[in-house]
Short mmCIF file of C-alpha atoms in Angstrom, two decimals:
data_model
loop_
_atom_site.label_atom_id
_atom_site.label_comp_id
_atom_site.label_asym_id
_atom_site.label_seq_id
_atom_site.Cartn_x
_atom_site.Cartn_y
_atom_site.Cartn_z
CA UNK A 1 0.16 -0.13 -0.19
CA UNK A 2 2.79 2.65 0.93
CA UNK A 3 4.77 1.61 -2.12
CA UNK A 4 1.76 2.24 -4.22
CA UNK A 5 1.00 5.49 -2.48
CA UNK A 6 4.66 6.64 -3.25
CA UNK A 7 4.58 5.48 -6.84
CA UNK A 8 1.37 7.20 -7.61
CA UNK A 9 2.90 10.46 -5.82
CA UNK A 10 6.27 10.27 -7.71
CA UNK A 11 4.28 9.78 -11.11
CA UNK A 12 2.20 12.71 -10.21
CA UNK A 13 5.11 14.94 -9.46
CA UNK A 14 7.03 13.87 -12.59
CA UNK A 15 4.09 15.01 -14.59
CA UNK A 16 3.81 18.29 -12.77
CA UNK A 17 7.58 18.76 -13.51
CA UNK A 18 7.68 17.86 -17.36
CA UNK A 19 4.13 18.90 -18.62
CA UNK A 20 4.47 22.51 -19.35
CA UNK A 21 1.25 24.87 -19.30
CA UNK A 22 -0.22 26.72 -22.35
CA UNK A 23 1.67 29.81 -21.34
CA UNK A 24 4.92 27.90 -21.41
CA UNK A 25 4.19 26.61 -24.87
CA UNK A 26 3.70 29.75 -26.45
CA UNK A 27 6.74 31.02 -25.01
CA UNK A 28 8.52 28.08 -26.39
CA UNK A 29 7.30 28.41 -29.91
CA UNK A 30 8.27 32.21 -29.63
CA UNK A 31 11.82 31.48 -28.39
CA UNK A 32 12.01 28.98 -31.34
CA UNK A 33 10.98 31.67 -33.87
CA UNK A 34 13.53 34.04 -32.42
CA UNK A 35 16.47 31.53 -32.41
CA UNK A 36 15.48 30.61 -36.05
CA UNK A 37 15.84 34.27 -37.01
CA UNK A 38 18.88 34.91 -35.19
CA UNK A 39 20.62 31.33 -36.10
CA UNK A 40 19.92 31.73 -39.73
CA UNK A 41 20.06 35.53 -40.00
CA UNK A 42 23.28 36.12 -38.11
CA UNK A 43 25.69 34.21 -40.18
CA UNK A 44 24.20 35.73 -43.34
CA UNK A 45 24.70 39.51 -41.93
CA UNK A 46 28.32 38.67 -40.45
CA UNK A 47 29.60 37.40 -43.63
CA UNK A 48 27.82 40.16 -45.52
CA UNK A 49 30.20 42.34 -43.49
CA UNK A 50 33.27 40.53 -44.49
CA UNK A 51 32.80 39.92 -48.20
CA UNK A 52 32.04 43.72 -48.64
CA UNK A 53 35.30 45.31 -47.13
CA UNK A 54 35.02 44.57 -43.41
CA UNK A 55 37.87 42.92 -41.79
CA UNK A 56 37.56 43.76 -38.03
CA UNK A 57 37.08 40.38 -36.23
CA UNK A 58 36.90 42.04 -32.72
CA UNK A 59 34.32 44.49 -33.56
CA UNK A 60 32.24 41.72 -35.73
CA UNK A 61 32.40 39.63 -32.48
CA UNK A 62 31.12 42.14 -30.36
CA UNK A 63 28.19 42.95 -32.44
CA UNK A 64 26.97 39.35 -31.63
CA UNK A 65 26.01 40.44 -28.10
CA UNK A 66 26.05 44.04 -28.43
CA UNK A 67 22.05 44.26 -29.07
CA UNK A 68 21.39 43.47 -25.22
CA UNK A 69 20.22 47.32 -24.32
CA UNK A 70 17.09 46.26 -26.70
CA UNK A 71 16.09 43.71 -24.07
CA UNK A 72 15.50 46.33 -21.45
CA UNK A 73 12.39 47.36 -23.28
CA UNK A 74 11.09 43.72 -22.84
CA UNK A 75 12.02 43.80 -19.13
CA UNK A 76 10.37 47.04 -18.44
CA UNK A 77 7.43 45.62 -20.35
CA UNK A 78 7.49 42.48 -18.03
CA UNK A 79 7.71 44.88 -15.02
CA UNK A 80 4.51 46.93 -15.74
CA UNK A 81 2.70 43.58 -16.51
CA UNK A 82 3.67 42.06 -13.23
CA UNK A 83 2.57 45.53 -11.75
CA UNK A 84 -0.84 45.29 -13.36
CA UNK A 85 -1.23 41.45 -12.35
CA UNK A 86 -0.28 41.64 -8.76
CA UNK A 87 -1.91 42.33 -5.56
CA UNK A 88 -1.93 46.05 -4.80
CA UNK A 89 -0.59 45.70 -1.07
CA UNK A 90 2.33 43.60 -2.51
CA UNK A 91 5.23 45.37 -3.83
CA UNK A 92 6.56 44.71 -7.34
CA UNK A 93 10.07 43.42 -7.48
CA UNK A 94 12.42 45.47 -9.66
CA UNK A 95 15.63 43.10 -9.88
CA UNK A 96 15.17 39.31 -9.52
CA UNK A 97 18.93 38.33 -10.05
CA UNK A 98 20.74 37.76 -6.88
CA UNK A 99 24.52 38.28 -6.34
CA UNK A 100 25.36 34.34 -6.27
CA UNK A 101 23.70 33.89 -9.65
CA UNK A 102 24.95 37.00 -10.91
CA UNK A 103 28.56 36.16 -10.81
CA UNK A 104 27.73 32.88 -12.25
CA UNK A 105 25.98 34.31 -15.33
CA UNK A 106 28.91 37.06 -15.53
CA UNK A 107 31.37 34.16 -15.61
CA UNK A 108 29.32 32.50 -18.52
CA UNK A 109 29.05 35.91 -20.22
CA UNK A 110 32.88 36.04 -20.52
CA UNK A 111 33.16 32.46 -21.82
CA UNK A 112 30.44 33.36 -24.20
CA UNK A 113 32.61 36.44 -25.42
CA UNK A 114 35.41 34.02 -26.32
CA UNK A 115 33.13 32.08 -28.07
CA UNK A 116 31.88 35.01 -30.18
CA UNK A 117 35.46 35.93 -31.25
CA UNK A 118 36.28 32.37 -32.37
CA UNK A 119 32.76 32.08 -34.28
CA UNK A 120 33.57 35.70 -35.82
CA UNK A 121 37.04 34.70 -36.98
CA UNK A 122 35.64 31.37 -38.54
CA UNK A 123 33.20 33.46 -40.48
CA UNK A 124 35.81 35.88 -41.60
CA UNK A 125 37.72 33.10 -43.49
CA UNK A 126 35.34 30.73 -44.35
CA UNK A 127 32.15 30.51 -46.60
CA UNK A 128 28.65 30.34 -44.74
CA UNK A 129 28.16 26.85 -46.23
CA UNK A 130 31.32 25.46 -44.79
CA UNK A 131 31.04 27.29 -41.38
CA UNK A 132 27.75 25.58 -41.10
CA UNK A 133 28.70 22.31 -41.49
CA UNK A 134 31.88 22.55 -39.28
CA UNK A 135 29.33 23.92 -36.47
CA UNK A 136 26.82 21.09 -37.08
CA UNK A 137 28.56 18.46 -34.54
CA UNK A 138 27.96 21.07 -31.85
CA UNK A 139 24.96 18.96 -31.24
CA UNK A 140 27.24 15.99 -29.91
CA UNK A 141 29.12 18.65 -27.71
CA UNK A 142 25.71 19.83 -26.45
CA UNK A 143 24.67 16.12 -25.80
CA UNK A 144 28.05 15.26 -24.02
CA UNK A 145 28.17 17.93 -21.78
CA UNK A 146 24.60 18.00 -20.99
CA UNK A 147 24.79 14.40 -20.06
CA UNK A 148 27.70 15.27 -17.73
CA UNK A 149 26.51 18.60 -16.18
CA UNK A 150 22.69 18.36 -16.00
CA UNK A 151 22.51 14.52 -16.12
CA UNK A 152 20.28 14.83 -19.10
CA UNK A 153 18.29 11.65 -19.91
CA UNK A 154 18.12 10.34 -23.33
CA UNK A 155 15.40 8.31 -24.96
CA UNK A 156 15.84 6.17 -28.32
CA UNK A 157 14.23 9.28 -30.18
CA UNK A 158 16.62 11.87 -28.91
CA UNK A 159 19.71 9.61 -29.62
CA UNK A 160 18.51 8.81 -33.08
CA UNK A 161 17.94 12.72 -33.29
CA UNK A 162 21.69 13.47 -32.33
CA UNK A 163 23.16 10.54 -34.84
CA UNK A 164 20.80 11.98 -37.58
CA UNK A 165 22.33 15.42 -37.36
CA UNK A 166 25.66 14.42 -36.71
CA UNK A 167 25.54 12.41 -39.77
CA UNK A 168 24.28 15.01 -41.81
CA UNK A 169 27.16 17.01 -40.63
CA UNK A 170 29.51 14.21 -41.83
CA UNK A 171 27.63 14.03 -45.11
CA UNK A 172 28.32 18.01 -45.54
CA UNK A 173 31.85 17.62 -44.97
CA UNK A 174 32.66 15.72 -47.92
CA UNK A 175 33.32 18.97 -50.27
CA UNK A 176 34.86 21.15 -47.40
CA UNK A 177 38.27 21.33 -49.35
CA UNK A 178 36.79 23.00 -52.41
CA UNK A 179 35.24 25.75 -50.49
CA UNK A 180 38.47 27.97 -49.87
CA UNK A 181 37.94 31.60 -50.79
CA UNK A 182 39.69 32.92 -53.85
CA UNK A 183 43.02 34.86 -52.58
CA UNK A 184 42.75 33.30 -49.09
CA UNK A 185 45.81 31.50 -47.97
CA UNK A 186 45.73 27.83 -46.95
CA UNK A 187 47.04 28.92 -43.26
CA UNK A 188 43.94 31.20 -42.91
CA UNK A 189 41.88 28.78 -44.10
CA UNK A 190 42.84 26.22 -41.80
CA UNK A 191 42.73 29.16 -38.98
CA UNK A 192 39.15 29.84 -39.97
CA UNK A 193 38.42 25.81 -39.49
CA UNK A 194 40.13 25.41 -36.09
CA UNK A 195 38.41 28.50 -34.88
CA UNK A 196 35.17 27.49 -36.01
CA UNK A 197 35.38 23.87 -34.54
CA UNK A 198 36.47 25.46 -31.11
CA UNK A 199 33.64 27.67 -31.27
CA UNK A 200 31.26 24.66 -31.73
CA UNK A 201 32.95 22.98 -28.59
CA UNK A 202 32.86 25.92 -26.69
CA UNK A 203 29.22 26.50 -27.25
CA UNK A 204 28.38 23.16 -26.73
CA UNK A 205 29.53 23.71 -23.28
CA UNK A 206 27.65 27.09 -22.62
CA UNK A 207 24.34 25.87 -23.30
CA UNK A 208 24.22 23.12 -20.63
CA UNK A 209 26.12 25.31 -18.38
CA UNK A 210 23.43 27.88 -18.52
CA UNK A 211 20.89 24.92 -17.57
CA UNK A 212 23.04 24.14 -14.97
CA UNK A 213 22.98 27.77 -13.70
CA UNK A 214 19.01 27.54 -13.60
CA UNK A 215 19.29 24.44 -11.56
CA UNK A 216 21.81 25.61 -9.05
CA UNK A 217 20.36 29.28 -8.68
CA UNK A 218 18.54 28.35 -5.50
CA UNK A 219 15.75 31.04 -6.48
CA UNK A 220 12.87 30.46 -8.65
CA UNK A 221 13.59 30.93 -12.26
CA UNK A 222 10.86 33.00 -13.99
CA UNK A 223 11.28 34.27 -17.36
CA UNK A 224 11.74 37.64 -16.22
CA UNK A 225 14.73 36.37 -14.37
CA UNK A 226 15.92 34.68 -17.82
CA UNK A 227 15.51 37.87 -19.27
CA UNK A 228 17.67 39.47 -16.67
CA UNK A 229 20.21 36.71 -17.25
CA UNK A 230 20.42 37.36 -20.87
CA UNK A 231 21.44 41.07 -20.06
CA UNK A 232 24.13 40.20 -17.68
CA UNK A 233 25.63 37.62 -19.94
CA UNK A 234 25.49 39.64 -22.93
CA UNK A 235 26.95 42.70 -21.26
CA UNK A 236 30.05 40.92 -20.05
CA UNK A 237 30.44 39.07 -23.34
CA UNK A 238 30.45 42.56 -25.02
CA UNK A 239 32.33 43.98 -22.62
CA UNK A 240 35.18 41.01 -23.28
CA UNK A 241 34.86 41.87 -26.97
CA UNK A 242 35.41 45.64 -26.37
CA UNK A 243 38.55 44.98 -24.55
CA UNK A 244 39.71 43.17 -27.75
CA UNK A 245 38.81 45.99 -29.75
CA UNK A 246 40.58 48.48 -27.78
CA UNK A 247 44.04 46.37 -28.03
CA UNK A 248 43.31 45.94 -31.53
CA UNK A 249 42.79 49.62 -32.17
CA UNK A 250 39.42 48.80 -33.88
CA UNK A 251 37.52 51.91 -32.69
CA UNK A 252 40.48 54.17 -34.42
CA UNK A 253 39.65 52.47 -37.67
CA UNK A 254 35.96 52.03 -37.75
CA UNK A 255 35.16 55.52 -39.53
CA UNK A 256 38.08 54.89 -42.18
CA UNK A 257 36.51 51.45 -42.60
CA UNK A 258 32.97 52.88 -43.19
CA UNK A 259 34.11 55.07 -46.01
CA UNK A 260 35.92 52.18 -47.66
CA UNK A 261 33.05 49.91 -47.49
CA UNK A 262 32.06 48.54 -50.87
CA UNK A 263 28.38 48.98 -50.18
CA UNK A 264 28.66 52.71 -48.70
CA UNK A 265 29.01 54.32 -45.53
CA UNK A 266 25.20 54.12 -44.90
CA UNK A 267 24.93 50.68 -45.08
CA UNK A 268 27.83 49.75 -43.21
CA UNK A 269 26.49 51.23 -39.99
CA UNK A 270 22.94 49.60 -40.98
CA UNK A 271 24.62 46.22 -41.03
CA UNK A 272 26.38 46.62 -37.84
CA UNK A 273 23.14 47.40 -36.29
CA UNK A 274 21.15 44.81 -38.01
CA UNK A 275 23.76 42.38 -36.77
CA UNK A 276 23.44 43.27 -33.13
CA UNK A 277 19.82 43.14 -33.37
CA UNK A 278 19.71 39.62 -35.33
CA UNK A 279 22.19 37.98 -33.03
CA UNK A 280 20.24 39.27 -30.09
CA UNK A 281 17.53 37.33 -31.32
CA UNK A 282 19.57 34.06 -31.45
CA UNK A 283 20.51 34.28 -27.79
CA UNK A 284 17.00 35.29 -26.46
CA UNK A 285 15.71 32.27 -28.29
CA UNK A 286 18.30 30.06 -27.18
CA UNK A 287 17.92 30.62 -23.42
CA UNK A 288 14.14 30.89 -23.78
CA UNK A 289 14.29 27.33 -25.05
CA UNK A 290 16.48 26.25 -22.24
CA UNK A 291 14.11 27.86 -19.71
CA UNK A 292 10.94 25.98 -21.33
CA UNK A 293 12.58 22.72 -22.29
CA UNK A 294 16.26 22.01 -22.15
CA UNK A 295 19.71 22.76 -23.68
CA UNK A 296 19.72 19.71 -25.60
CA UNK A 297 16.38 20.92 -27.62
CA UNK A 298 18.13 24.15 -27.82
CA UNK A 299 20.95 22.45 -29.49
CA UNK A 300 18.90 20.45 -31.95
CA UNK A 301 17.18 23.36 -33.18
CA UNK A 302 20.53 25.15 -33.76
CA UNK A 303 21.96 22.16 -35.33
CA UNK A 304 18.28 21.51 -37.74
CA UNK A 305 18.86 25.10 -38.80
CA UNK A 306 22.30 24.86 -40.13
CA UNK A 307 21.46 23.10 -43.49
CA UNK A 308 18.79 26.21 -43.83
CA UNK A 309 21.40 28.61 -43.15
CA UNK A 310 23.25 26.74 -45.98
CA UNK A 311 20.10 27.13 -48.42
CA UNK A 312 19.78 30.98 -47.87
CA UNK A 313 23.69 31.28 -48.49
CA UNK A 314 23.03 29.55 -51.97
CA UNK A 315 20.15 31.96 -52.48
CA UNK A 316 22.07 35.26 -51.25
CA UNK A 317 25.75 34.56 -52.12
CA UNK A 318 25.60 32.18 -54.71
CA UNK A 319 27.24 29.36 -53.07
CA UNK A 320 27.33 25.86 -54.42
CA UNK A 321 24.68 23.74 -53.31
CA UNK A 322 25.89 20.09 -53.82
CA UNK A 323 23.68 16.90 -53.53
CA UNK A 324 25.46 16.37 -50.12
CA UNK A 325 23.63 19.38 -48.73
CA UNK A 326 20.19 18.45 -49.82
CA UNK A 327 20.96 14.80 -48.22
CA UNK A 328 22.02 16.74 -44.95
CA UNK A 329 19.08 18.66 -45.17
CA UNK A 330 16.97 15.70 -45.22
CA UNK A 331 18.69 14.21 -42.35
CA UNK A 332 18.34 16.99 -40.09
CA UNK A 333 14.54 17.53 -40.72
CA UNK A 334 14.41 13.82 -40.02
CA UNK A 335 16.42 14.09 -36.84
CA UNK A 336 14.27 16.97 -35.78
CA UNK A 337 11.01 15.08 -36.27
CA UNK A 338 12.17 12.23 -34.37
CA UNK A 339 13.07 14.31 -31.27
CA UNK A 340 9.54 15.79 -31.34
CA UNK A 341 7.89 12.77 -31.89
CA UNK A 342 9.83 11.15 -28.99
CA UNK A 343 8.91 14.19 -26.67
CA UNK A 344 5.05 13.95 -27.54
CA UNK A 345 4.91 10.07 -26.82
CA UNK A 346 6.51 11.13 -23.58
CA UNK A 347 4.14 13.57 -22.59
CA UNK A 348 1.28 11.58 -23.79
CA UNK A 349 2.48 8.87 -21.64
CA UNK A 350 2.94 10.98 -18.41
CA UNK A 351 -0.42 12.29 -18.71
CA UNK A 352 -2.03 8.91 -19.09
CA UNK A 353 -0.27 7.83 -15.83
CA UNK A 354 -1.54 10.96 -14.35
CA UNK A 355 -5.15 10.26 -15.34
CA UNK A 356 -4.82 6.65 -14.22
CA UNK A 357 -3.41 7.57 -10.69
CA UNK A 358 -6.45 9.80 -10.50
CA UNK A 359 -9.10 7.43 -11.43
CA UNK A 360 -7.51 4.81 -9.07
CA UNK A 361 -7.64 7.46 -6.16
CA UNK A 362 -11.40 8.11 -7.07
CA UNK A 363 -12.24 4.25 -7.31
CA UNK A 364 -10.37 3.46 -4.05
CA UNK A 365 -10.53 6.40 -1.79
CA UNK A 366 -10.05 4.84 1.62
CA UNK A 367 -6.83 3.22 0.41
CA UNK A 368 -5.56 6.13 -1.28
CA UNK A 369 -6.20 8.12 2.08
CA UNK A 370 -4.38 5.55 4.13
#
């Protein structure tokens, strides 16, 4: 009897933890859209800067997180929403993040700043199609670190998704040697390749680290707090890159680079602003998905969008689209569908278990009470 009661309680608790309310579902969808915009648009706008005369890697890396002040608008909106919905006699909290969490997120921000530089260096040296395929194994790194840091549990469907997306990346890698841009040395190309692999590895560590921070925060994780985390993380990442800009004298040459930019000075500054905004969508979407689901899902969506980025590169930058890229796209979509089908079956099973437990309690109220 005792065991039955414990099992029922455990099952009910597990359902309450894993079955997300409708508001979280809406937030998850919105986060996926933001991640798609950032993940596909970010590399395109960054590459546009480099192919038309931009060559400041530290400047480009800082733009990946420099759009964080825009999120303050969202934070203010959330504050007034809380103020309107909370009880009149209860003071509205302005800042949720506590010092312990602040310093942890600041550290993650510095790591993110380093990752931004590694990625920007790779994009400066490699075509988008090549950098995208090098980044694809990032999912395997996410899965590995998620298992180590947050004890991520894998189902047959999630394992299948990781395998398919990784195989897709391997298929794409068949033609990397033919993608070296004209006029670029083999050494520069190799350095770009190495830096991009390092960026994939490091960001594969960052996503589970954010999830671990949520778990160890010792305070309630709300979406308002997630937005505050995003601001702190991006601030320190930008600060890290700006130190690099100062050392590299980027601030002194920006005006001259704008005058020499092939598309004109106005478009130069427009590209910089657009880059900051689009990349901010990426980071806000990524941490939103971690908040609603897991770092593994965030990594899977990033991986499945990489072939889409390649297709866009073919359309906008006339890069070649070999048959291997088409195969990789199919494998990515297959892996994506596999993961979500597995999540659907798990959620359905948990709901059925909860309904069964409730029905058992109603049919046998005396034993349930005991």
